[in-house]
Coordinates of C-alpha atoms in Angstrom, one line a residue:
X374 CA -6.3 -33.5 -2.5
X375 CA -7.5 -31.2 -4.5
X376 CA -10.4 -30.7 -7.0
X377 CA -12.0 -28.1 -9.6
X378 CA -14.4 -27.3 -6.5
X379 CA -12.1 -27.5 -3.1
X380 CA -10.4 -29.4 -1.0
X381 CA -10.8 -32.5 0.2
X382 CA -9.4 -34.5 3.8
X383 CA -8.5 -38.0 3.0
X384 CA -7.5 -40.5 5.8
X385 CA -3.7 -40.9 5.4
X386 CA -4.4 -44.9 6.1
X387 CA -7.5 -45.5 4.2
X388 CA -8.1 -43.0 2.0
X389 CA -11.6 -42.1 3.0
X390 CA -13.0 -38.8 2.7
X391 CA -12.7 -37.1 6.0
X392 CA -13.7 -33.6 5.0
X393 CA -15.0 -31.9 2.3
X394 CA -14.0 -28.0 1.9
X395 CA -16.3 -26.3 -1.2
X396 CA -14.7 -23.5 -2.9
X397 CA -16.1 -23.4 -6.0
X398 CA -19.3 -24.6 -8.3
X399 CA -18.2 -25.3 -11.2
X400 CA -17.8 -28.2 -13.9
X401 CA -14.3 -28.9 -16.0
X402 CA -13.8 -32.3 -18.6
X403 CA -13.0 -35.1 -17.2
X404 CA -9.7 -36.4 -17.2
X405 CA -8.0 -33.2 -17.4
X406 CA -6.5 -31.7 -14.2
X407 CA -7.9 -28.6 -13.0
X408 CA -6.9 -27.8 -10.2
X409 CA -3.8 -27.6 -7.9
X410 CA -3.1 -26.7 -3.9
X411 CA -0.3 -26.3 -1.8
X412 CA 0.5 -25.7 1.6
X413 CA 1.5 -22.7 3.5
X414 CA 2.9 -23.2 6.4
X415 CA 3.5 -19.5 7.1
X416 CA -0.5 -18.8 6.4
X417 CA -1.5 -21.7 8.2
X418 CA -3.5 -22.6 5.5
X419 CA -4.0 -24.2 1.9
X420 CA -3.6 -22.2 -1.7
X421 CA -6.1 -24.0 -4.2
X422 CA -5.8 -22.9 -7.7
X423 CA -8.8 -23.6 -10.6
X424 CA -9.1 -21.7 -13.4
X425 CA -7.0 -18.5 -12.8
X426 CA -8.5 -18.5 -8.9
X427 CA -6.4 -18.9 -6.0
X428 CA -8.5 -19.1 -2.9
X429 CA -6.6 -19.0 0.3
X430 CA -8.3 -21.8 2.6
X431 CA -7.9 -21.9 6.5
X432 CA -8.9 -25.6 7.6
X433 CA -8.3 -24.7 11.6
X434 CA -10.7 -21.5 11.3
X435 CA -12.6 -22.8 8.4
X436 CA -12.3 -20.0 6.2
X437 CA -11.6 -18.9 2.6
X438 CA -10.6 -16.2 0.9
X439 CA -10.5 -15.4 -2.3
X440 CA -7.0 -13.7 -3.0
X441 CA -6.5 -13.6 -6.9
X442 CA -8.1 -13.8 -10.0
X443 CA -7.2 -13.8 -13.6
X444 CA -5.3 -15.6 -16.1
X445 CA -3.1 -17.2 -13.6
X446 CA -1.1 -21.1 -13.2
X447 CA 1.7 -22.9 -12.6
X448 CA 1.2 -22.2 -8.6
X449 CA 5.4 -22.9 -6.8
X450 CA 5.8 -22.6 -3.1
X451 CA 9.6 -22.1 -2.3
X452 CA 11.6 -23.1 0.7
X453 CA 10.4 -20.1 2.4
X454 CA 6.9 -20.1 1.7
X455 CA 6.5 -17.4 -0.7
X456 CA 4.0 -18.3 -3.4
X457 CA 4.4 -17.4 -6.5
X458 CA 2.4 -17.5 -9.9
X459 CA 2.6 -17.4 -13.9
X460 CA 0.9 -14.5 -15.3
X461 CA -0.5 -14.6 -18.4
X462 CA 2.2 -17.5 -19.3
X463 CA 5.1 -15.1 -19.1
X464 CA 5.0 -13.4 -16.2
X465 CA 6.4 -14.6 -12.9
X466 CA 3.9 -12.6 -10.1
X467 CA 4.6 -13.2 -6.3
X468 CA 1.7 -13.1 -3.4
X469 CA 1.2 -12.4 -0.1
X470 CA -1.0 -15.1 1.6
X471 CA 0.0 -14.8 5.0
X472 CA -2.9 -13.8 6.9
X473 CA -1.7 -10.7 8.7
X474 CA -2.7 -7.0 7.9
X475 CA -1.7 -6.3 4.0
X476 CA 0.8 -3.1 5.7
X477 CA 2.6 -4.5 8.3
X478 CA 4.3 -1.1 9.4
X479 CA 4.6 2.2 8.2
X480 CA 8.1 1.6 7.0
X481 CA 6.7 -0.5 4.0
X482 CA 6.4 1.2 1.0
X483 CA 3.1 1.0 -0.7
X484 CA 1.7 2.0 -3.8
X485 CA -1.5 1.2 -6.6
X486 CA -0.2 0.0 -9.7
X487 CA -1.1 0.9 -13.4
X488 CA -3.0 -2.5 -12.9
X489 CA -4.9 -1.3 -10.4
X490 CA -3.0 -3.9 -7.7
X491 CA -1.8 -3.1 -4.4
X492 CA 1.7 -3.4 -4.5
X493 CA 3.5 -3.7 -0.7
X494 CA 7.4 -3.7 -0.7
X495 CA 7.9 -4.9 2.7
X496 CA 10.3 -3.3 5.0
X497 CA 12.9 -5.2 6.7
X498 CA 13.4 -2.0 9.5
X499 CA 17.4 -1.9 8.9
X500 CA 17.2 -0.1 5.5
X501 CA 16.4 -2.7 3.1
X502 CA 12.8 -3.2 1.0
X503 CA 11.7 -7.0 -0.4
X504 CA 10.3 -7.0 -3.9
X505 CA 7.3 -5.4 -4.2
X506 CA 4.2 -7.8 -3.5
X507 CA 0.4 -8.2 -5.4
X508 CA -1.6 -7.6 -2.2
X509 CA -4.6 -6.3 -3.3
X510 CA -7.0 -6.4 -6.5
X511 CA -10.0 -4.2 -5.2
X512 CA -7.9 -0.5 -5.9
X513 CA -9.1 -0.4 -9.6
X514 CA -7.2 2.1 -12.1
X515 CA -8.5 5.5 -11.3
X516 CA -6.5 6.2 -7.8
X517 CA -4.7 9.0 -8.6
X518 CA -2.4 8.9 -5.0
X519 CA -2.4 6.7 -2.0
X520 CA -1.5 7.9 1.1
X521 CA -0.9 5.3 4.2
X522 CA -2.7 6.0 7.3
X523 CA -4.7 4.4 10.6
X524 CA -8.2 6.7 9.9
X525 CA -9.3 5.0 13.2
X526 CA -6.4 4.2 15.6
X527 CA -6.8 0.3 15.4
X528 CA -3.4 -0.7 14.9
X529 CA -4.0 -1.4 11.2
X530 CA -3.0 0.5 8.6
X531 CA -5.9 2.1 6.2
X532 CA -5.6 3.5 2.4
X533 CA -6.6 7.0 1.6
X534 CA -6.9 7.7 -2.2
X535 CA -8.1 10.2 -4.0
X536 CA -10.1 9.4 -7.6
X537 CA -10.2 10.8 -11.2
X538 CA -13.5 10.5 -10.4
X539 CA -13.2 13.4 -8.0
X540 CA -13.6 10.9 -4.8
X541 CA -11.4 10.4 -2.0
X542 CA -11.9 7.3 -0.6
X543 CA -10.9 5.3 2.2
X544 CA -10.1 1.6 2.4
X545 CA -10.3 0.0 5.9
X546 CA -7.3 -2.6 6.1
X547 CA -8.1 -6.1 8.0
X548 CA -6.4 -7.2 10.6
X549 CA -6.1 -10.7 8.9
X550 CA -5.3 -8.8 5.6
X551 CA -7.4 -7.4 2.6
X552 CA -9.3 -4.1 3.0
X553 CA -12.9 -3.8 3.2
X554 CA -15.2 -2.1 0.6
X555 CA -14.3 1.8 0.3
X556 CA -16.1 4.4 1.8
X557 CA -16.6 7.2 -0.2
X558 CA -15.4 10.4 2.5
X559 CA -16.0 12.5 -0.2
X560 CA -17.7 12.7 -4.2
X561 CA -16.2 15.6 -5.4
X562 CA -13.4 17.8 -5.9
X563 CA -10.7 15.6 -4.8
X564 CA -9.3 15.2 -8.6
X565 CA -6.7 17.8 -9.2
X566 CA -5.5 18.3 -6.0
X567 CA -2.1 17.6 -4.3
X568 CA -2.6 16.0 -0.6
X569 CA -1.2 13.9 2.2
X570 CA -2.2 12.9 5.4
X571 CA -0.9 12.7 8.9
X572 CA -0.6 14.9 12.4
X573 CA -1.2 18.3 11.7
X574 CA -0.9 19.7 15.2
X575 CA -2.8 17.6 17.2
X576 CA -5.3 16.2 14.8
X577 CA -5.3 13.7 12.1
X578 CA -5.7 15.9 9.0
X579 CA -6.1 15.6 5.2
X580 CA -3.7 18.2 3.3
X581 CA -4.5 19.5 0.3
X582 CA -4.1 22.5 -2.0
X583 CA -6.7 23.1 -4.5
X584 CA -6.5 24.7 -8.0
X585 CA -6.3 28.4 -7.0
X586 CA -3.6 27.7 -4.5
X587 CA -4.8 27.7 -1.3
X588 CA -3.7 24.7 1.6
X589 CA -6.4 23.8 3.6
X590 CA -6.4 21.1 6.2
X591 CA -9.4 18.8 6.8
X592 CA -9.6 17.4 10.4
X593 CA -10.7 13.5 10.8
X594 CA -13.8 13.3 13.4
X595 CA -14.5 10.9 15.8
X596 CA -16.9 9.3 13.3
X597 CA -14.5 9.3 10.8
X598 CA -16.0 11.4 8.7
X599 CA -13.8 14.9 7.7
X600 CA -14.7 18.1 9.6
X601 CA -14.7 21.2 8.5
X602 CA -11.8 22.7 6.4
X603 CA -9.8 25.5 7.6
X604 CA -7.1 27.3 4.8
X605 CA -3.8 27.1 6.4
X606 CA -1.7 28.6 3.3
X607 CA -1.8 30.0 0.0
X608 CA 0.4 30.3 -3.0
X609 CA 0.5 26.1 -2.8
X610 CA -0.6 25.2 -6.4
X611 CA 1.2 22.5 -8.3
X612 CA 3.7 21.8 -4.8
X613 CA 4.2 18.3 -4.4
X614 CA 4.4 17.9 -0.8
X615 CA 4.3 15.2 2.3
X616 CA 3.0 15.3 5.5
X617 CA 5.9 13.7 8.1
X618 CA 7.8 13.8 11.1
X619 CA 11.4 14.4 10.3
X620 CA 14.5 12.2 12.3
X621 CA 14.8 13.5 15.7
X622 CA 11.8 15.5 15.9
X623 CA 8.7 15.5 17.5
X624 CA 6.1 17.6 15.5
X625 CA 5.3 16.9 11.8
X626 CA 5.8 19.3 8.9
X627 CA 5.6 19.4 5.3
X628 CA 7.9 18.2 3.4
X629 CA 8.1 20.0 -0.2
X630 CA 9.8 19.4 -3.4
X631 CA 10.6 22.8 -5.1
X632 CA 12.7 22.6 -8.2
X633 CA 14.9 19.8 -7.4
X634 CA 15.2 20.9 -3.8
X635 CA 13.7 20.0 -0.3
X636 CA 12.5 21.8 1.7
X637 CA 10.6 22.0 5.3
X638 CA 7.7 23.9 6.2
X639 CA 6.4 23.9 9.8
X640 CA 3.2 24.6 11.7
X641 CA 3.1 27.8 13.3
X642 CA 1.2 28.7 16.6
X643 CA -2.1 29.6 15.4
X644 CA -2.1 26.0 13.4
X645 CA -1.1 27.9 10.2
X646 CA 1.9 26.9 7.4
X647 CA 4.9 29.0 7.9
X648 CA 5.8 30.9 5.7
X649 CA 9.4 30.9 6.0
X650 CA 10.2 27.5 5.2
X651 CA 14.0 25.7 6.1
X652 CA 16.0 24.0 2.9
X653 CA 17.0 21.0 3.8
X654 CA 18.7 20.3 0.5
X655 CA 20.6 22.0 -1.9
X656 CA 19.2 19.9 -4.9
X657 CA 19.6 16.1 -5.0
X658 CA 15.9 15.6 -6.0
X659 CA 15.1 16.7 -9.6
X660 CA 14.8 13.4 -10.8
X661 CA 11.4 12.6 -8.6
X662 CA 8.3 12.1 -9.5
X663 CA 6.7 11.1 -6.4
X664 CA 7.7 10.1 -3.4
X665 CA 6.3 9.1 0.5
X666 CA 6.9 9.2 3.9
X667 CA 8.1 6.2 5.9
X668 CA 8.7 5.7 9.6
X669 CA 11.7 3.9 11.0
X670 CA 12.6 2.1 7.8
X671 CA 16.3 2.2 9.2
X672 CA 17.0 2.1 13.0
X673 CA 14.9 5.2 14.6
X674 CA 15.1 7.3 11.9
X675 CA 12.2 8.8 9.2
X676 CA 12.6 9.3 5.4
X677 CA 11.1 8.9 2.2
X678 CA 10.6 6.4 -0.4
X679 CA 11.0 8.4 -3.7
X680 CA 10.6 7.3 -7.8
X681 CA 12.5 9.1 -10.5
X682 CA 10.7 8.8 -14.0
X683 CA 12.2 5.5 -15.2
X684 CA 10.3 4.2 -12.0
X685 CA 13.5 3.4 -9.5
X686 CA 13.2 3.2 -6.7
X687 CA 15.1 5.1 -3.9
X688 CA 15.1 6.0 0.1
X689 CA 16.4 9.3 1.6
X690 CA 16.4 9.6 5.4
X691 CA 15.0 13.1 6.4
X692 CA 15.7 15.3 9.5
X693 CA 14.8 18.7 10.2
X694 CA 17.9 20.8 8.6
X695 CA 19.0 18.0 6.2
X696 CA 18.8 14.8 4.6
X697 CA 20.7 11.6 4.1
X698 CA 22.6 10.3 1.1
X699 CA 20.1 8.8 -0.9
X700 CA 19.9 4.5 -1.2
X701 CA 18.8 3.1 -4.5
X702 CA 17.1 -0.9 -4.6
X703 CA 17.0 -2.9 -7.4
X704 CA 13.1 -3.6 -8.5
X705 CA 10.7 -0.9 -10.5
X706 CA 7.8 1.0 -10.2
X707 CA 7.0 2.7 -12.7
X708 CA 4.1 4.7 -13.1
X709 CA 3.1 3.6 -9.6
X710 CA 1.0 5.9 -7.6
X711 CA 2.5 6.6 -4.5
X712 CA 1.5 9.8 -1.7
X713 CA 2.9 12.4 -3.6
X714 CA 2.3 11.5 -7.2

């Protein structure tokens, strides 16, 4: 049963307290209820709701987290274990409690939402995206893009975003879900740039092109930390752009927007942009406002996950001469921040 506090184990014969799980410390007015749980078969665990809180409790590890907070209630667990909330009293917001990472392959589509959420639209690897999910508070509303990446070749996806602030930062995801704290990779500069982040030759690399133009590529250390930049290109300002490997390839390129238009610019020999880039498109794209890359999203092929203005949502498969026909799903994100925003 449940109370304002936690959890507690009763004996299903006598009703004794078996076990007492504290949550909270709080008081509430007595008779009113307070509180709620459920059960989550899927998370192996218990959601407990109290005053806008929903704390995720594990009662075989004998953990808790602490997964949303706000003006939340009317917790409903459906026949397949999604949990779902009331926002604000109107709202209908569903959450992921399942204790896996938060990006369960680089297929899914992720962005940061005006709210400052983490949104996850989980892919189902055939071609088809789930509603987008709340999966994380701690992104706040400053991120200007987010780029999916593993910084440190763990197996678990990491955020990169870059700041108003001028930050880029770099959130570490768990492999039981959640991210941990950011760590600041860098306090300035990082406002008004375009960047991705991916494979640039051999070596994980940030992408960016600064105010006067020039691409430069930032190579990820062993520590983590980014190297030393080295300018790759010029003539770059204002391109939105993506760093992926295209369908039936096996080295990465950029993939850039230009006036409605796709187009692919490779790596040359000496680790440089070329400068004689392939159109992969003849139009198709005008309506897009952001877009990123995704990997395998439909059976062994690459694409990208694209918004037009209105905040549809749309998937293009990508190769290195052309591009498929593009797929359109049913949700909205509008004014989400996604790679290439």
């Amino acid at each position: 049963m449940s109370t304002n506090n936690g959890v507690l184990r009763l004996n299903k014969g006598s009703g004794s307290v078996v076990a007492t799980y504290q949550l909270l410390d709080r008081s509430a007015p007595p008779g009113y209820k307070t509180s709620t749980i459920a059960y989550l078969p899927k998370a192996n665990g218990i959601a407990h709701l109290c005053g806008g809180t929903v704390t995720l409790l594990s009662t075989y590890r004998n953990t808790r987290k602490e997964i949303l907070r706000g003006a939340y209630t009317e917790m409903v667990v459906n026949k397949q274990s999604r949990l779902f909330f009331a926002e604000n009293g109107t709202n209908v917001v569903e959450i992921d409690a399942v204790q896996k990472p938060t990006i369960r392959s680089a297929a899914d589509l992720v962005s940061v939402g005006p709210n400052g959420w983490l949104y996850v639209c989980r892919s189902s690897g055939t071609g088809t995206y789930g509603g987008p999910i709340r999966a994380d508070s701690g992104f706040g509303g400053f991120v200007r893009s987010a780029h999916v990446v593993d910084w440190n070749a763990d197996g678990t996806l990491d955020v990169l975003t870059n700041r108003t602030d001028g930050s880029l930062q770099l959130h570490r995801g768990l492999p039981e879900g959640g991210f941990l704290p950011p760590t600041v990779l860098a306090n300035t500069g990082w406002d008004a740039v375009n960047l991705t982040v991916g494979i640039w030759g051999t070596a994980l690399s940030v992408i960016a092109a600064d105010n006067g133009g020039l691409l430069k590529a930032w190579p990820v250390l062993s520590t983590g930390a980014l190297g030393v930049p080295s300018t790759i290109g010029s003539g770059w300002k204002g391109r939105k752009m993506v760093l992926m490997v295209p369908s039936r390839s096996s080295s990465a390129a950029l993939i850039v927007n230009q006036a409605g238009s796709l187009y692919r610019y490779s790596r040359t020999s000496g680790g440089k942009v070329t400068t004689s880039p392939v159109q992969i498109s003849s139009g198709g794209f005008s309506e897009m406002t952001a877009f990123s890359p995704v990997v395998a999203h439909r059976p062994d092929l690459n694409g990208i996950a694209w918004l037009d203005a209105v905040g549809n949502v749309k998937y293009t498969d990508v190769a290195p001469s052309s591009v498929g026909r593009n797929v359109n799903y049913t949700f909205l994100l509008k004014s989400h921040k996604l790679a290439s925003t």
